[in-house]
Coordinates of C-alpha atoms and ligand atoms in Angstrom, one line a residue:
M1 CA -97.2 -117.6 -25.9
A2 CA -94.6 -114.7 -26.3
D3 CA -94.0 -113.1 -30.1
I4 CA -91.3 -114.2 -31.4
K5 CA -88.8 -112.2 -31.4
A6 CA -85.4 -112.1 -33.7
E7 CA -81.9 -112.3 -32.5
I8 CA -78.3 -111.0 -34.0
R9 CA -77.6 -114.3 -31.8
G10 CA -73.3 -114.4 -33.7
L11 CA -71.0 -112.7 -35.4
G12 CA -68.9 -113.7 -37.5
K13 CA -66.8 -112.1 -40.2
H14 CA -63.6 -113.2 -42.7
I15 CA -60.7 -111.2 -44.4
P16 CA -59.0 -112.2 -47.3
E17 CA -55.2 -112.0 -46.2
R18 CA -53.5 -109.5 -48.9
I19 CA -53.5 -106.3 -47.9
L20 CA -52.9 -103.2 -50.6
T21 CA -52.3 -100.0 -49.3
N22 CA -51.7 -96.4 -50.4
S23 CA -48.6 -96.5 -51.5
D24 CA -49.1 -100.4 -53.3
L25 CA -51.7 -98.1 -55.9
E26 CA -49.0 -95.6 -56.7
K27 CA -47.0 -97.3 -58.1
F28 CA -49.5 -98.3 -60.8
L29 CA -51.8 -95.8 -61.3
D30 CA -52.3 -92.1 -60.9
T31 CA -52.4 -91.5 -57.4
S32 CA -51.8 -90.4 -53.8
D33 CA -52.0 -92.0 -50.6
E34 CA -52.4 -87.7 -49.2
W35 CA -56.4 -88.2 -52.1
I36 CA -57.4 -91.1 -51.0
T37 CA -56.8 -90.8 -47.3
T38 CA -58.0 -87.2 -47.1
R39 CA -60.9 -87.9 -49.7
T40 CA -62.2 -91.5 -48.6
G41 CA -60.6 -91.5 -45.4
I42 CA -59.5 -95.0 -46.6
K43 CA -55.3 -96.4 -46.3
Q44 CA -55.3 -100.1 -47.2
R45 CA -57.9 -102.6 -48.0
R46 CA -57.7 -106.8 -48.1
I47 CA -58.2 -107.7 -51.4
A48 CA -59.0 -112.1 -52.5
E49 CA -56.1 -114.2 -54.1
E50 CA -57.6 -114.4 -57.8
W51 CA -59.0 -118.6 -56.8
E52 CA -61.0 -116.9 -53.6
K53 CA -64.3 -117.2 -54.9
A54 CA -67.6 -115.0 -52.7
S55 CA -68.3 -118.3 -50.7
D56 CA -64.7 -119.7 -50.0
I57 CA -64.5 -115.9 -48.1
A58 CA -68.1 -116.0 -46.8
L59 CA -67.3 -120.0 -45.5
P60 CA -65.0 -118.6 -42.2
A61 CA -67.3 -115.6 -41.4
A62 CA -70.8 -118.3 -41.6
E63 CA -68.7 -120.8 -40.1
E64 CA -67.2 -117.9 -36.9
A65 CA -71.2 -117.0 -37.0
L66 CA -72.2 -120.4 -36.3
S67 CA -70.5 -120.9 -33.5
N68 CA -70.8 -118.1 -31.2
A69 CA -74.3 -118.5 -31.3
G70 CA -74.0 -121.9 -30.5
I71 CA -76.0 -123.3 -33.4
S72 CA -75.0 -126.2 -35.5
P73 CA -75.8 -125.9 -39.6
K74 CA -77.6 -128.7 -39.4
D75 CA -80.7 -126.3 -37.9
I76 CA -80.0 -123.1 -40.2
D77 CA -83.2 -123.2 -42.1
A78 CA -81.8 -120.5 -44.5
V79 CA -78.9 -118.9 -45.9
I80 CA -79.1 -115.1 -47.5
V81 CA -76.5 -114.1 -49.0
A82 CA -76.2 -110.5 -50.4
T83 CA -73.3 -110.1 -52.5
S84 CA -72.6 -108.0 -55.8
T85 CA -70.3 -109.9 -56.7
P86 CA -71.3 -113.7 -56.8
D87 CA -69.0 -117.3 -57.5
M88 CA -71.8 -117.9 -60.7
T89 CA -74.7 -116.3 -62.0
F90 CA -76.1 -119.7 -61.1
P91 CA -76.6 -121.6 -59.0
S92 CA -76.9 -119.4 -55.7
T93 CA -73.5 -117.8 -53.9
A94 CA -75.9 -119.1 -51.4
C95 CA -76.4 -122.3 -52.5
F96 CA -72.6 -123.0 -52.4
L97 CA -72.1 -121.9 -49.0
A98 CA -74.6 -123.8 -47.5
D99 CA -73.4 -127.0 -49.3
K100 CA -69.8 -126.1 -48.0
L101 CA -71.5 -125.3 -44.5
N102 CA -72.4 -128.9 -44.4
C103 CA -76.2 -127.9 -43.3
S104 CA -79.2 -129.9 -43.7
K105 CA -81.3 -128.7 -47.1
P106 CA -82.2 -124.7 -46.0
M107 CA -84.1 -122.4 -48.7
A108 CA -80.6 -120.7 -49.9
F109 CA -80.7 -117.6 -51.8
D110 CA -78.6 -114.5 -53.4
L111 CA -80.0 -111.0 -53.0
S112 CA -78.8 -108.5 -55.3
A113 CA -79.9 -104.9 -53.7
A114 CA -75.3 -103.5 -54.1
C115 CA -74.2 -102.6 -50.1
S116 CA -77.8 -102.8 -48.7
G117 CA -77.7 -106.0 -49.5
F118 CA -77.0 -106.9 -46.0
I119 CA -79.9 -104.6 -44.3
Y120 CA -82.6 -106.0 -47.1
G121 CA -81.4 -110.0 -46.2
L122 CA -81.5 -109.4 -42.6
S123 CA -85.4 -107.5 -42.1
M124 CA -85.5 -110.6 -45.4
A125 CA -85.2 -113.1 -42.6
D126 CA -86.3 -110.8 -39.0
A127 CA -90.4 -111.4 -41.9
F128 CA -89.4 -114.8 -41.9
I129 CA -88.4 -115.6 -37.5
K130 CA -91.1 -112.8 -36.8
S131 CA -94.1 -115.1 -39.4
G132 CA -93.1 -118.3 -37.5
Q133 CA -91.7 -119.8 -40.8
Y134 CA -88.6 -120.3 -40.4
K135 CA -85.9 -120.8 -36.6
N136 CA -82.6 -120.0 -37.9
I137 CA -81.7 -118.0 -40.3
L138 CA -77.7 -117.1 -42.3
V139 CA -77.4 -113.9 -42.9
V140 CA -73.7 -113.4 -44.7
G141 CA -72.4 -110.5 -46.8
T142 CA -69.7 -111.4 -48.6
E143 CA -67.5 -109.2 -51.4
V144 CA -64.4 -109.8 -54.6
F145 CA -65.0 -106.4 -55.3
S146 CA -61.4 -106.7 -56.5
Q147 CA -62.7 -109.6 -59.0
I148 CA -65.3 -106.7 -61.1
I149 CA -62.7 -103.7 -60.8
D150 CA -60.8 -102.0 -63.2
W151 CA -57.7 -102.0 -62.2
N152 CA -57.0 -98.8 -64.9
D153 CA -59.9 -96.2 -62.8
R154 CA -58.0 -94.2 -60.6
S155 CA -61.8 -93.3 -59.7
T156 CA -62.9 -96.4 -58.4
A157 CA -59.2 -98.9 -57.9
V158 CA -58.9 -96.6 -54.2
I159 CA -62.1 -97.3 -52.8
F160 CA -63.1 -100.6 -52.5
G161 CA -62.2 -104.1 -50.9
D162 CA -62.2 -108.2 -49.8
G163 CA -64.4 -109.3 -46.8
A164 CA -67.2 -111.2 -45.6
G165 CA -68.9 -110.7 -42.8
A166 CA -72.0 -113.3 -41.3
V167 CA -74.8 -113.4 -38.6
V168 CA -77.2 -116.0 -37.4
V169 CA -80.8 -114.7 -36.4
S170 CA -82.8 -116.7 -34.3
A171 CA -86.6 -117.0 -33.5
S172 CA -86.5 -116.1 -29.5
E173 CA -88.3 -114.6 -26.5
G174 CA -85.6 -112.3 -24.8
D175 CA -85.3 -108.8 -25.0
S176 CA -83.1 -108.7 -28.3
D177 CA -85.4 -108.2 -31.1
I178 CA -85.1 -106.3 -34.7
L179 CA -87.3 -103.9 -33.9
S180 CA -87.6 -101.7 -37.4
S181 CA -86.6 -101.5 -41.2
V182 CA -86.6 -99.1 -44.4
M183 CA -86.4 -100.4 -47.1
K184 CA -85.9 -98.5 -50.5
S185 CA -84.8 -97.9 -54.3
D186 CA -85.0 -96.5 -57.1
G187 CA -83.8 -97.4 -60.2
S188 CA -84.1 -94.3 -62.2
H189 CA -80.5 -93.1 -60.7
W190 CA -78.9 -96.6 -61.5
G191 CA -76.4 -94.7 -63.9
S192 CA -74.7 -93.2 -60.8
L193 CA -73.8 -97.3 -59.7
Y194 CA -73.6 -100.0 -61.8
C195 CA -71.8 -102.9 -63.1
P196 CA -72.9 -105.2 -67.1
V197 CA -73.0 -108.5 -66.5
G198 CA -68.8 -109.3 -67.8
E199 CA -68.0 -106.6 -67.3
K200 CA -66.3 -103.9 -64.7
L201 CA -67.5 -101.4 -61.7
R202 CA -68.6 -97.5 -63.8
M203 CA -69.7 -94.9 -60.7
R204 CA -70.2 -92.1 -60.7
G205 CA -68.9 -90.5 -57.2
R206 CA -70.0 -87.8 -56.7
E207 CA -73.6 -87.9 -57.5
T208 CA -73.3 -90.9 -56.3
F209 CA -72.3 -88.9 -52.3
K210 CA -74.4 -86.5 -52.7
L211 CA -77.1 -89.1 -53.1
A212 CA -75.9 -90.8 -50.4
I213 CA -75.8 -88.9 -47.9
K214 CA -79.9 -88.2 -47.9
S215 CA -80.9 -91.4 -48.1
M216 CA -78.5 -93.1 -45.0
E217 CA -80.8 -90.3 -43.3
T218 CA -84.0 -90.3 -44.2
A219 CA -84.0 -93.8 -43.4
S220 CA -82.3 -93.5 -40.9
K221 CA -85.0 -91.3 -39.2
K222 CA -87.4 -93.3 -40.8
A223 CA -86.7 -96.6 -38.7
L224 CA -86.6 -94.7 -35.1
Q225 CA -89.4 -93.0 -35.1
K226 CA -90.9 -96.8 -36.3
A227 CA -89.0 -98.2 -33.4
G228 CA -91.0 -95.9 -30.9
I229 CA -87.0 -94.3 -30.0
T230 CA -85.0 -91.9 -30.6
L231 CA -80.9 -90.8 -31.0
N232 CA -80.5 -90.6 -28.3
D233 CA -81.8 -94.3 -26.8
I234 CA -79.6 -95.7 -29.6
K235 CA -75.9 -96.8 -27.9
L236 CA -73.5 -96.4 -32.0
V237 CA -74.7 -96.6 -35.5
I238 CA -73.8 -98.7 -38.1
P239 CA -73.2 -96.6 -41.1
H240 CA -72.4 -98.3 -45.0
Q241 CA -68.2 -98.1 -45.3
A242 CA -68.0 -95.9 -48.4
N243 CA -66.8 -92.5 -47.8
I244 CA -65.1 -90.7 -44.8
R245 CA -66.2 -88.1 -45.5
I246 CA -69.6 -90.1 -46.2
I247 CA -69.9 -91.4 -42.4
N248 CA -69.2 -87.8 -41.1
A249 CA -71.8 -85.5 -42.7
L250 CA -73.6 -88.4 -42.3
A251 CA -72.9 -87.9 -38.1
E252 CA -73.2 -84.1 -38.7
R253 CA -76.8 -83.7 -40.2
M254 CA -77.9 -86.4 -37.6
D255 CA -76.7 -83.4 -34.7
L256 CA -74.4 -87.3 -33.6
P257 CA -71.0 -86.9 -32.5
N258 CA -68.3 -89.3 -33.8
E259 CA -67.8 -91.4 -30.9
K260 CA -71.7 -92.6 -31.6
V261 CA -70.8 -93.8 -34.8
Y262 CA -68.5 -96.5 -36.4
S263 CA -65.9 -96.5 -38.7
N264 CA -63.2 -99.1 -40.0
I265 CA -63.4 -98.1 -44.1
H266 CA -59.5 -97.1 -43.4
I267 CA -58.3 -100.6 -43.2
Y268 CA -61.2 -102.0 -45.2
G269 CA -62.0 -99.7 -48.0
N270 CA -66.0 -100.2 -48.4
T271 CA -66.8 -103.7 -49.0
S272 CA -69.5 -103.2 -50.2
A273 CA -72.7 -105.9 -48.7
A274 CA -69.8 -106.7 -46.5
S275 CA -69.3 -103.7 -44.9
I276 CA -71.8 -103.0 -42.3
P277 CA -71.5 -107.5 -41.1
I278 CA -67.6 -106.7 -40.8
A279 CA -68.6 -103.3 -38.8
F280 CA -70.3 -104.5 -36.6
Y281 CA -68.6 -107.0 -35.2
D282 CA -65.3 -105.2 -34.8
A283 CA -67.6 -102.4 -33.1
W284 CA -68.1 -106.0 -31.6
K285 CA -65.3 -107.5 -30.6
E286 CA -63.5 -103.9 -29.4
G287 CA -65.9 -104.3 -26.1
K288 CA -68.4 -101.7 -27.7
L289 CA -71.7 -103.2 -27.8
D290 CA -73.0 -105.1 -24.8
K291 CA -76.3 -106.6 -24.9
G292 CA -79.4 -105.3 -24.7
D293 CA -77.4 -102.1 -26.9
Y294 CA -80.6 -99.7 -29.4
I295 CA -78.1 -100.6 -32.8
L296 CA -78.6 -98.2 -36.1
L297 CA -77.0 -99.7 -39.4
T298 CA -77.9 -97.6 -42.1
A299 CA -76.7 -98.1 -45.4
F300 CA -77.0 -97.2 -49.6
G301 CA -75.7 -98.1 -53.1
G302 CA -75.9 -99.2 -56.4
G303 CA -80.2 -99.5 -57.2
L304 CA -80.1 -97.8 -55.6
T305 CA -81.1 -98.5 -53.5
W306 CA -80.9 -98.1 -50.1
G307 CA -82.2 -98.7 -45.7
A308 CA -81.9 -98.8 -41.9
I309 CA -82.3 -100.8 -39.5
V310 CA -83.3 -100.4 -35.8
L311 CA -82.4 -103.6 -32.7
K312 CA -81.9 -104.4 -29.5
F313 CA -78.4 -106.3 -29.6
Ligands
UT7_1 O1 -71.1 -97.7 -52.0 C1 -71.7 -97.9 -53.1 C2 -72.1 -96.4 -52.7 N1 -70.5 -95.3 -53.4 C3 -70.1 -94.0 -52.7 O2 -71.0 -94.0 -51.6 C4 -69.3 -93.7 -53.2 C5 -69.4 -92.5 -53.5 N2 -68.3 -91.4 -53.8 C6 -67.6 -91.2 -52.7 O3 -67.3 -91.4 -52.1 C7 -66.2 -89.7 -53.8 O4 -66.9 -88.5 -54.7 C8 -65.1 -90.8 -54.4 C9 -64.6 -90.6 -53.8 C10 -64.8 -92.0 -55.0 C11 -63.7 -89.2 -54.9 O5 -63.9 -87.9 -54.3 P1 -64.8 -86.9 -54.9 O6 -64.3 -85.6 -54.6 O7 -66.5 -86.7 -55.1 O8 -64.1 -86.6 -56.2 P2 -64.1 -86.1 -57.4 O9 -64.5 -87.5 -58.8 O10 -64.8 -85.1 -58.2 O11 -63.1 -86.0 -58.6 C12 -62.0 -85.0 -58.5 C13 -61.2 -85.0 -57.9 C14 -60.9 -84.8 -60.3 O12 -59.6 -84.4 -60.5 P3 -60.3 -82.8 -61.4 O13 -61.4 -83.4 -62.5 O14 -61.2 -81.7 -60.5 O15 -59.1 -82.2 -62.1 C15 -61.0 -86.9 -60.0 O16 -59.6 -86.5 -61.9 O17 -60.1 -85.4 -58.0 C16 -60.0 -86.6 -60.0 N3 -59.7 -88.4 -58.5 C17 -58.3 -88.5 -58.7 N4 -57.2 -88.3 -58.1 C18 -56.0 -88.6 -57.2 C19 -59.8 -88.9 -59.1 N5 -60.0 -90.4 -58.5 C20 -58.3 -90.1 -57.7 C21 -57.3 -90.6 -57.9 N6 -56.5 -90.2 -56.7 N7 -57.6 -91.9 -56.4

């Protein structure tokens, strides 16, 4: 029997309607469009309505991923939701989502790895599929960071946004596959970026900035090595959209031309666990990805956590 492969079979995205621009922020914060643009690359972000929870914005993204995959919710064996802004402490956002989708009692759980959550989730889906345990897994990154932002803190309020991205990963005997993954953490740096239960997010930006570049570079190189390919083989690098300066610095350190590194941070800001699946979706919709392309995903976030995945689309 041929080896089981884990194929990304469908992608979906959903972003809330409300747009918050830098000039909107200027009205209630001591900040400027110029500062935000030059320091972060962000021009606007999406903000969920107060009643909109992580599972609400995940639902259309998941439905689209399922429809693009041509898979019925009934055939989903597991739902993995990466989020730091769950609907409730429990039940998991994944349970709410699976119910809203009308799935047939899949394994469902939330994964807490901050901005690296989607990488962790995709890697887990790969392992479940390759073990033969499951055939179709929905992996979602969904965040409503606007609900844990301290809107008086200009150093974080200008950065984050809301959104959701989803993929269906399926067992396949074709060519597409998740080739390697690297997942790391270091809890000793927890104070760089954290959110106590029931409180607001706190970040030591400059410290996080430096660690982000180094960790994503190391994880990316390791993932490439494990996959047995080089950066030259990669069609597109899709990094976590934390800050355009982080993305540019990563590209420079890895000697990557800018056109090989995808970014949409200017329109969505940092959507934490949702940023990679949203960027993946946009890159695909913009025609930047074809079936069979090698793609490198890399992320970094609170925990600290970081990681990278190399896949054949
Ligand atoms: O997604 C998870 C991982 N998160 C990240 O990777 C975020 C990483 N960090 C960053 O993206 C950047 O560190 C920030 C964008 C958060 C900050 O940029 P920075 O260039 O590191 O600025 P800074 O924190 O060193 O602050 C520089 C100055 C300070 O003023 P003084 O002390 O020099 O007078 C800040 O008070 O900029 C000030 N500042 C602002 N000014 C206008 C901070 N936020 C703002 C603001 N508008 N929104």
